[in-house]
Tab-separated table of C-alpha atoms and ligand atoms in Angstrom:
chain	number	residue	atom	x	y	z
A	12	MET	CA	0.000	0.000	0.000
A	13	LYS	CA	1.261	3.456	-0.870
A	14	CYS	CA	2.012	5.640	2.123
A	15	PHE	CA	2.455	9.407	2.155
A	16	ARG	CA	3.599	11.518	5.047
A	17	ILE	CA	1.517	14.648	5.619
A	18	LEU	CA	2.508	17.428	7.972
A	19	VAL	CA	-0.623	19.036	9.382
A	20	LEU	CA	-0.237	22.523	10.825
A	21	PRO	CA	-3.598	23.652	12.245
A	22	GLY	CA	-2.313	27.043	13.439
A	23	ASP	CA	-4.506	29.616	15.164
A	24	GLY	CA	-8.101	30.786	15.494
A	25	ILE	CA	-10.426	28.567	13.481
A	26	GLY	CA	-7.381	26.626	12.181
A	27	PRO	CA	-7.746	23.624	14.539
A	28	GLU	CA	-11.496	23.182	13.991
A	29	ILE	CA	-11.432	23.354	10.194
A	30	MET	CA	-8.389	21.086	10.159
A	31	ARG	CA	-10.172	18.462	12.219
A	32	GLU	CA	-12.819	18.177	9.505
A	33	ALA	CA	-10.300	18.248	6.650
A	34	THR	CA	-8.123	15.466	8.080
A	35	LYS	CA	-11.199	13.238	8.495
A	36	ILE	CA	-11.853	13.702	4.776
A	37	LEU	CA	-8.214	13.050	3.893
A	38	LEU	CA	-8.115	9.781	5.824
A	39	ALA	CA	-11.436	8.650	4.351
A	40	ALA	CA	-10.276	9.435	0.806
A	41	GLY	CA	-7.082	7.472	1.435
A	42	LYS	CA	-9.013	4.495	2.753
A	43	ARG	CA	-11.284	4.456	-0.286
A	44	HIS	CA	-8.291	4.401	-2.616
A	45	CYS	CA	-5.973	2.151	-0.609
A	46	VAL	CA	-3.479	4.901	0.166
A	47	GLU	CA	-2.206	5.442	3.671
A	48	PHE	CA	-1.698	8.969	4.933
A	49	ASP	CA	0.666	9.175	7.838
A	50	ILE	CA	-0.383	12.413	9.551
A	51	VAL	CA	2.039	14.255	11.793
A	52	GLU	CA	0.789	17.370	13.555
A	53	ALA	CA	2.762	20.362	14.805
A	54	ALA	CA	2.293	23.915	16.052
A	55	VAL	CA	2.731	26.914	13.773
A	56	GLY	CA	2.073	30.667	14.000
A	57	GLY	CA	0.734	32.027	17.283
A	58	ALA	CA	0.376	28.517	18.702
A	59	SER	CA	4.100	28.009	18.146
A	60	ILE	CA	4.949	31.433	19.598
A	61	ASP	CA	3.077	30.505	22.772
A	62	GLU	CA	4.841	27.162	23.006
A	63	HIS	CA	8.335	27.907	21.686
A	64	GLY	CA	8.655	31.687	21.392
A	65	VAL	CA	8.926	31.606	17.586
A	66	PRO	CA	6.235	31.224	14.873
A	67	LEU	CA	8.073	28.350	13.176
A	68	THR	CA	10.710	26.217	14.854
A	69	ASP	CA	13.613	24.737	12.876
A	70	GLU	CA	12.295	21.327	13.810
A	71	VAL	CA	8.886	21.956	12.258
A	72	LEU	CA	10.571	23.378	9.180
A	73	ARG	CA	12.599	20.162	8.927
A	74	MET	CA	9.418	18.130	9.302
A	75	ALA	CA	7.913	20.144	6.442
A	76	LEU	CA	10.936	19.477	4.260
A	77	ASP	CA	10.709	15.748	5.093
A	78	SER	CA	7.010	15.361	4.353
A	79	ASP	CA	5.290	14.624	1.043
A	80	ALA	CA	2.914	17.549	1.512
A	81	VAL	CA	1.974	20.136	4.121
A	82	LEU	CA	-1.613	21.009	5.029
A	83	LEU	CA	-1.958	24.308	6.860
A	84	GLY	CA	-4.968	25.878	8.593
A	85	ALA	CA	-4.471	29.553	9.313
A	86	VAL	CA	-2.188	31.715	11.410
A	87	GLY	CA	-2.452	34.974	13.330
A	88	GLY	CA	-4.729	36.790	15.732
A	89	PRO	CA	-4.980	39.936	17.859
A	90	LYS	CA	-3.014	38.292	20.659
A	91	TRP	CA	0.212	38.467	18.617
A	92	GLU	CA	-0.398	41.648	16.634
A	93	SER	CA	1.789	43.867	18.786
A	94	LEU	CA	4.855	41.660	18.258
A	95	ASP	CA	7.749	42.654	16.030
A	96	TYR	CA	7.344	41.849	12.320
A	97	GLY	CA	10.152	39.313	12.537
A	98	VAL	CA	8.336	37.115	15.064
A	99	ARG	CA	4.698	37.542	14.073
A	100	PRO	CA	2.649	34.431	13.241
A	101	GLU	CA	2.581	35.397	9.515
A	102	ARG	CA	6.380	34.972	9.360
A	103	ALA	CA	5.833	31.221	9.697
A	104	LEU	CA	3.892	31.184	6.454
A	105	LEU	CA	6.410	33.329	4.636
A	106	ARG	CA	9.350	31.243	5.885
A	107	LEU	CA	7.660	27.984	4.906
A	108	ARG	CA	6.933	29.352	1.429
A	109	LYS	CA	10.500	30.569	1.006
A	110	GLU	CA	12.346	27.561	2.469
A	111	LEU	CA	10.187	25.079	0.589
A	112	GLY	CA	10.602	27.148	-2.592
A	113	LEU	CA	6.831	27.339	-3.126
A	114	PHE	CA	6.835	29.896	-5.904
A	115	ALA	CA	3.518	29.015	-7.551
A	116	ASN	CA	0.292	29.627	-5.669
A	117	LEU	CA	-2.854	28.314	-7.338
A	118	ARG	CA	-6.089	29.863	-6.095
A	119	PRO	CA	-9.189	28.654	-7.931
A	120	ALA	CA	-12.404	30.650	-7.532
A	121	LYS	CA	-15.416	28.696	-8.648
A	122	VAL	CA	-19.012	29.714	-8.135
A	123	TYR	CA	-21.048	26.666	-7.168
A	124	SER	CA	-24.504	27.087	-8.639
A	125	PRO	CA	-26.358	26.486	-5.329
A	126	LEU	CA	-24.377	29.417	-3.909
A	127	VAL	CA	-24.982	32.062	-6.595
A	128	ASP	CA	-27.285	33.914	-4.255
A	129	SER	CA	-24.754	33.915	-1.414
A	130	SER	CA	-22.512	36.326	-3.295
A	131	THR	CA	-22.809	40.028	-2.580
A	132	LEU	CA	-22.837	40.514	-6.358
A	133	LYS	CA	-25.814	39.940	-8.631
A	134	ARG	CA	-26.588	36.420	-9.800
A	135	GLU	CA	-26.089	37.337	-13.478
A	136	VAL	CA	-22.601	38.667	-12.718
A	137	VAL	CA	-21.254	35.662	-10.827
A	138	GLU	CA	-23.110	32.810	-12.516
A	139	GLY	CA	-20.684	30.449	-14.224
A	140	VAL	CA	-17.534	32.020	-12.800
A	141	ASP	CA	-14.717	29.481	-12.792
A	142	LEU	CA	-11.291	31.084	-12.736
A	143	ILE	CA	-7.927	30.485	-11.176
A	144	VAL	CA	-5.415	33.002	-9.929
A	145	VAL	CA	-1.802	31.879	-10.298
A	146	ARG	CA	0.037	34.034	-7.806
A	147	GLU	CA	3.841	34.260	-7.672
A	148	LEU	CA	4.634	33.488	-4.038
A	149	THR	CA	8.319	33.807	-3.191
A	150	GLY	CA	9.311	37.106	-4.787
A	151	GLY	CA	8.200	40.682	-5.258
A	152	LEU	CA	7.457	43.105	-2.447
A	153	TYR	CA	7.090	40.344	0.130
A	154	PHE	CA	10.729	39.319	-0.033
A	155	GLY	CA	12.584	42.090	-1.911
A	156	THR	CA	15.452	43.945	-0.309
A	157	PRO	CA	16.267	46.597	0.770
A	158	ARG	CA	13.383	46.640	3.208
A	159	GLY	CA	12.639	48.139	6.594
A	160	VAL	CA	11.983	51.401	8.381
A	161	GLU	CA	14.866	53.719	9.238
A	162	ARG	CA	15.053	56.848	11.321
A	163	LEU	CA	16.304	59.907	9.481
A	164	PRO	CA	18.541	62.633	10.963
A	165	ASP	CA	15.593	65.060	11.042
A	166	GLY	CA	13.682	62.668	13.328
A	167	THR	CA	11.216	61.449	10.692
A	168	GLU	CA	11.173	57.885	9.464
A	169	ARG	CA	11.515	56.285	6.042
A	170	GLY	CA	9.968	52.929	5.107
A	171	VAL	CA	11.174	50.883	2.153
A	172	ASN	CA	10.008	47.714	0.417
A	173	THR	CA	11.336	46.563	-2.911
A	174	LEU	CA	9.412	45.116	-5.836
A	175	VAL	CA	11.996	42.913	-7.484
A	176	TYR	CA	11.763	40.076	-10.039
A	177	THR	CA	14.404	38.387	-12.163
A	178	THR	CA	13.826	36.854	-15.594
A	179	PRO	CA	14.026	33.235	-14.326
A	180	GLU	CA	11.535	33.962	-11.541
A	181	ILE	CA	9.034	35.353	-14.038
A	182	GLU	CA	9.684	32.594	-16.553
A	183	ARG	CA	8.985	29.751	-14.139
A	184	ILE	CA	5.704	31.198	-12.842
A	185	ALA	CA	4.646	32.006	-16.408
A	186	ARG	CA	5.269	28.377	-17.404
A	187	VAL	CA	3.138	27.116	-14.524
A	188	ALA	CA	0.345	29.502	-15.541
A	189	PHE	CA	0.495	28.498	-19.210
A	190	ASP	CA	0.469	24.811	-18.204
A	191	VAL	CA	-2.592	25.401	-16.028
A	192	ALA	CA	-4.328	27.337	-18.835
A	193	ARG	CA	-3.534	24.555	-21.289
A	194	LYS	CA	-5.502	22.105	-19.132
A	195	ARG	CA	-8.446	24.523	-18.858
A	196	ASN	CA	-9.967	26.915	-21.376
A	197	LYS	CA	-6.593	28.024	-22.784
A	198	ARG	CA	-6.960	31.694	-21.933
A	199	LEU	CA	-4.336	33.433	-19.801
A	200	THR	CA	-4.476	37.013	-18.514
A	201	SER	CA	-1.186	38.364	-17.197
A	202	VAL	CA	-1.741	41.186	-14.731
A	203	ASP	CA	0.794	43.952	-14.202
A	204	LYS	CA	1.232	47.697	-13.806
A	205	ALA	CA	3.565	48.050	-16.763
A	206	ASN	CA	2.489	51.633	-17.391
A	207	VAL	CA	4.147	52.713	-14.132
A	208	LEU	CA	6.395	50.014	-12.644
A	209	GLU	CA	9.539	48.949	-14.524
A	210	THR	CA	9.618	45.579	-12.743
A	211	THR	CA	6.231	44.708	-14.148
A	212	GLU	CA	7.238	45.979	-17.579
A	213	LEU	CA	9.882	43.254	-17.426
A	214	TRP	CA	7.151	40.892	-16.206
A	215	ARG	CA	5.059	41.641	-19.297
A	216	LYS	CA	8.023	41.160	-21.630
A	217	VAL	CA	9.059	37.813	-20.122
A	218	VAL	CA	5.505	36.431	-20.043
A	219	THR	CA	5.171	37.424	-23.713
A	220	ASP	CA	8.478	35.659	-24.490
A	221	VAL	CA	7.297	32.463	-22.772
A	222	SER	CA	4.032	32.559	-24.738
A	223	GLN	CA	5.845	31.477	-27.906
A	224	TYR	CA	6.072	27.961	-26.379
A	225	TYR	CA	2.323	27.918	-25.863
A	226	PRO	CA	0.795	28.881	-29.223
A	227	ASP	CA	-2.409	27.078	-28.218
A	228	VAL	CA	-2.965	29.413	-25.238
A	229	GLU	CA	-4.403	32.868	-25.862
A	230	LEU	CA	-2.420	35.429	-23.831
A	231	SER	CA	-3.670	38.886	-22.912
A	232	HIS	CA	-2.293	41.561	-20.585
A	233	MET	CA	-4.217	43.698	-18.136
A	234	TYR	CA	-3.275	46.445	-15.704
A	235	VAL	CA	-3.964	45.514	-12.112
A	236	ASP	CA	-6.390	48.370	-11.439
A	237	ASN	CA	-8.429	47.393	-14.473
A	238	CYS	CA	-8.323	43.742	-13.409
A	239	ALA	CA	-9.686	44.664	-9.973
A	240	MET	CA	-12.550	46.424	-11.732
A	241	GLN	CA	-13.169	43.655	-14.294
A	242	LEU	CA	-13.355	41.072	-11.512
A	243	VAL	CA	-16.500	42.686	-10.162
A	244	ARG	CA	-17.825	43.927	-13.514
A	245	ASP	CA	-17.578	40.738	-15.584
A	246	PRO	CA	-15.636	37.997	-13.764
A	247	ALA	CA	-16.783	35.265	-16.166
A	248	GLN	CA	-14.394	36.683	-18.810
A	249	PHE	CA	-11.413	35.177	-16.912
A	250	ASP	CA	-9.973	31.695	-17.179
A	251	VAL	CA	-6.446	31.890	-15.717
A	252	ILE	CA	-4.887	35.016	-14.201
A	253	VAL	CA	-1.135	35.132	-13.549
A	254	THR	CA	0.350	37.889	-11.454
A	255	GLU	CA	3.036	38.932	-9.003
A	256	ASN	CA	2.880	38.271	-5.278
A	257	THR	CA	1.166	41.376	-3.851
A	258	PHE	CA	-1.248	41.866	-6.752
A	259	GLY	CA	-2.138	38.171	-6.422
A	260	ASP	CA	-2.745	38.518	-2.687
A	261	ILE	CA	-5.233	41.306	-3.285
A	262	LEU	CA	-6.935	39.973	-6.415
A	263	SER	CA	-7.410	36.500	-4.951
A	264	ASP	CA	-9.310	37.886	-1.951
A	265	GLU	CA	-11.468	39.829	-4.372
A	266	ALA	CA	-12.031	36.750	-6.539
A	267	ALA	CA	-12.934	34.776	-3.417
A	268	MET	CA	-15.906	36.987	-2.683
A	269	LEU	CA	-17.412	36.234	-6.094
A	270	THR	CA	-18.035	32.734	-4.805
A	271	GLY	CA	-20.123	33.912	-1.886
A	272	SER	CA	-17.592	33.461	0.876
A	273	ILE	CA	-13.863	33.486	1.402
A	274	GLY	CA	-14.577	30.341	3.418
A	275	MET	CA	-14.935	28.413	0.161
A	276	LEU	CA	-11.511	28.946	-1.420
A	277	PRO	CA	-8.689	26.414	-1.318
A	278	SER	CA	-5.134	26.912	-2.516
A	279	ALA	CA	-2.076	24.965	-3.537
A	280	SER	CA	1.462	26.296	-3.263
A	281	LEU	CA	3.834	24.356	-5.450
A	282	GLY	CA	7.606	24.389	-5.751
A	283	ARG	CA	10.514	22.467	-7.201
A	284	ASP	CA	11.072	18.768	-6.393
A	285	SER	CA	7.322	18.277	-5.936
A	286	ARG	CA	7.293	20.266	-2.717
A	287	ALA	CA	3.825	21.494	-1.869
A	288	MET	CA	1.707	23.128	0.785
A	289	TYR	CA	-2.081	23.345	0.774
A	290	GLU	CA	-4.148	25.850	2.713
A	291	PRO	CA	-7.453	27.718	2.646
A	292	ILE	CA	-6.945	31.306	1.503
A	293	HIS	CA	-8.923	32.731	4.420
A	294	GLY	CA	-7.340	33.769	7.680
A	295	SER	CA	-7.683	32.554	11.248
A	296	ALA	CA	-10.963	34.470	11.904
A	297	PRO	CA	-10.329	34.832	15.665
A	298	ASP	CA	-13.756	36.453	16.125
A	299	ILE	CA	-15.550	33.173	15.386
A	300	ALA	CA	-12.906	30.719	16.632
A	301	GLY	CA	-13.986	27.888	18.917
A	302	ARG	CA	-17.712	28.412	18.281
A	303	ASP	CA	-18.137	25.658	15.716
A	304	VAL	CA	-19.435	28.085	13.081
A	305	ALA	CA	-16.427	28.246	10.726
A	306	ASN	CA	-16.714	26.954	7.178
A	307	PRO	CA	-14.396	23.933	6.709
A	308	ILE	CA	-15.011	23.714	2.943
A	309	ALA	CA	-11.942	25.736	1.861
A	310	THR	CA	-9.703	23.374	3.806
A	311	ILE	CA	-11.562	20.289	2.595
A	312	LEU	CA	-11.157	21.520	-0.998
A	313	SER	CA	-7.460	22.114	-0.231
A	314	VAL	CA	-7.262	18.403	0.580
A	315	ALA	CA	-8.830	17.731	-2.827
A	316	MET	CA	-6.128	19.885	-4.441
A	317	MET	CA	-3.459	17.958	-2.514
A	318	LEU	CA	-4.708	14.636	-3.830
A	319	LYS	CA	-4.713	16.002	-7.369
A	320	TYR	CA	-1.420	17.899	-7.465
A	321	SER	CA	0.785	15.957	-5.035
A	322	PHE	CA	-0.439	12.388	-5.328
A	323	ASP	CA	-1.939	12.176	-8.794
A	324	MET	CA	-5.211	10.940	-7.270
A	325	GLN	CA	-7.534	12.728	-9.707
A	326	GLY	CA	-10.451	10.415	-8.983
A	327	ALA	CA	-10.269	10.836	-5.211
A	328	SER	CA	-9.948	14.580	-5.666
A	329	ALA	CA	-13.008	14.755	-7.911
A	330	GLU	CA	-15.001	12.698	-5.398
A	331	ILE	CA	-14.352	15.232	-2.646
A	332	GLU	CA	-15.353	18.101	-4.929
A	333	LYS	CA	-18.474	16.200	-5.894
A	334	ALA	CA	-19.364	15.499	-2.251
A	335	VAL	CA	-19.042	19.216	-1.443
A	336	GLU	CA	-21.223	20.096	-4.403
A	337	VAL	CA	-23.929	17.605	-3.432
A	338	VAL	CA	-23.979	18.827	0.179
A	339	LEU	CA	-24.437	22.398	-1.065
A	340	GLU	CA	-27.155	21.257	-3.446
A	341	LYS	CA	-28.926	19.613	-0.518
A	342	GLY	CA	-29.032	23.008	1.130
A	343	TYR	CA	-26.569	22.648	3.996
A	344	ARG	CA	-24.806	25.917	4.860
A	345	THR	CA	-22.391	27.244	7.421
A	346	PRO	CA	-23.389	30.771	8.568
A	347	ASP	CA	-21.034	32.540	6.094
A	348	ILE	CA	-22.951	31.107	3.112
A	349	TYR	CA	-26.379	30.888	4.701
A	350	THR	CA	-29.336	32.317	2.787
A	351	LYS	CA	-33.012	32.123	3.666
A	352	GLY	CA	-34.538	28.746	3.021
A	353	THR	CA	-31.316	26.772	3.473
A	354	ARG	CA	-30.177	24.719	6.492
A	355	ARG	CA	-27.740	26.429	8.804
A	356	ILE	CA	-25.218	24.025	10.349
A	357	GLY	CA	-21.890	24.245	12.166
A	358	CYS	CA	-18.314	23.391	11.227
A	359	SER	CA	-18.211	19.836	12.567
A	360	GLU	CA	-21.618	18.969	11.161
A	361	MET	CA	-20.560	20.256	7.741
A	362	GLY	CA	-17.473	18.037	7.942
A	363	ASN	CA	-19.534	15.007	8.911
A	364	ILE	CA	-22.129	15.532	6.196
A	365	ILE	CA	-19.437	15.892	3.522
A	366	LEU	CA	-17.816	12.748	4.891
A	367	ASP	CA	-21.108	10.829	4.648
A	368	GLU	CA	-21.599	12.090	1.121
A	369	LEU	CA	-18.058	11.110	0.164
A	370	GLU	CA	-18.699	7.633	1.461
A	371	ALA	CA	-21.894	7.480	-0.610
A	372	VAL	CA	-20.494	8.638	-3.986
A	373	ALA	CA	-19.727	5.794	-6.335
A	374	ILE	CA	-16.099	5.319	-7.321
B	10	IPM	C1	-2.508	34.951	2.057
B	10	IPM	C2	-2.375	35.739	3.327
B	10	IPM	C3	-0.900	35.895	3.648
B	10	IPM	C4	-0.255	36.654	2.488
B	10	IPM	C5	-0.592	36.596	4.981
B	10	IPM	C6	-1.287	35.907	6.139
B	10	IPM	C7	0.889	36.689	5.231
B	10	IPM	O1	-3.023	36.971	3.199
B	10	IPM	O2	-2.045	33.791	2.036
B	10	IPM	O3	-3.066	35.467	1.090
B	10	IPM	O4	-0.274	37.878	2.465
B	10	IPM	O5	0.294	35.996	1.608
B	11	MG	MG1	-4.090	37.222	1.366
């Protein structure tokens, strides 16, 4: 029997409760397909700060490097917000991304038809939306140097962050995006601010150069401000969007809301040597933590992405997606996606119902 080692990092806030549901689904999917998942759990983010004084210990980083895939919940919360940037919970995420070389972040935003009325946008705008944001994850403003805040002789301060990309960094993310587009509707929109920022002018040039290897994929370019507007004006026009780290952070939150709730969106972060981490794109939601009202679907769909991208288990992945769809069709909703006439349930019940459904779908 195949056996994969999974490092599970529940993190903070709603992290532990959504992760409980997601690991149930992972184990059940493994059982159905005769694959064993050896799950090792560790603290990350605020939980790790409380226990070890740092958001990510070297030991947990080593465990991540030694595992076949990492599944992460969410990190952060008001308790740790006053800490120095260098030791905040979010640093754990950034260090994991960097050390594992996870440069490609795939964030699909799909509107499930039973949820069209959960979106804050009109039904006719969001109906049929099925796009994916490919966000560069280990470069740009997040990691560029020089960075920091310095005190000037006149007593004022000066803050600096650097938007930097090299040709190889742009090339490799462009290739991932073209490959993704090739398996979908073959339309790729590269998002930049080439009218103002030199770095993204280079971005546009390199993406255009890479496009010659993908004559079957239709490439277009869009400025980021226009893209932000188009995402709420006519989101169905998009198939695959590729963009740099910060733009991708912002646009993927915006894309998430098309689907009704940020609680629905999974993500995959992929690197070299088949390294990968999977996580919901939402945060730790400390305001609702521990009340059994969080939506576990983003994390459950992240498990589906893990099966597809890390373990080539397309069938098992599709079954989980199907189970989620059926449960939504049956009218079950966590509070974030609740609309009148549907059945409001909690986090653990949602997990259990999806599990039952998964067990019922035919292989
Ligand atoms: C995300 C999050 C992170 C990011 C934060 C928590 C550091 O917003 O994954 O989108 O900015 O990348
Ligand atoms: Mg974000």
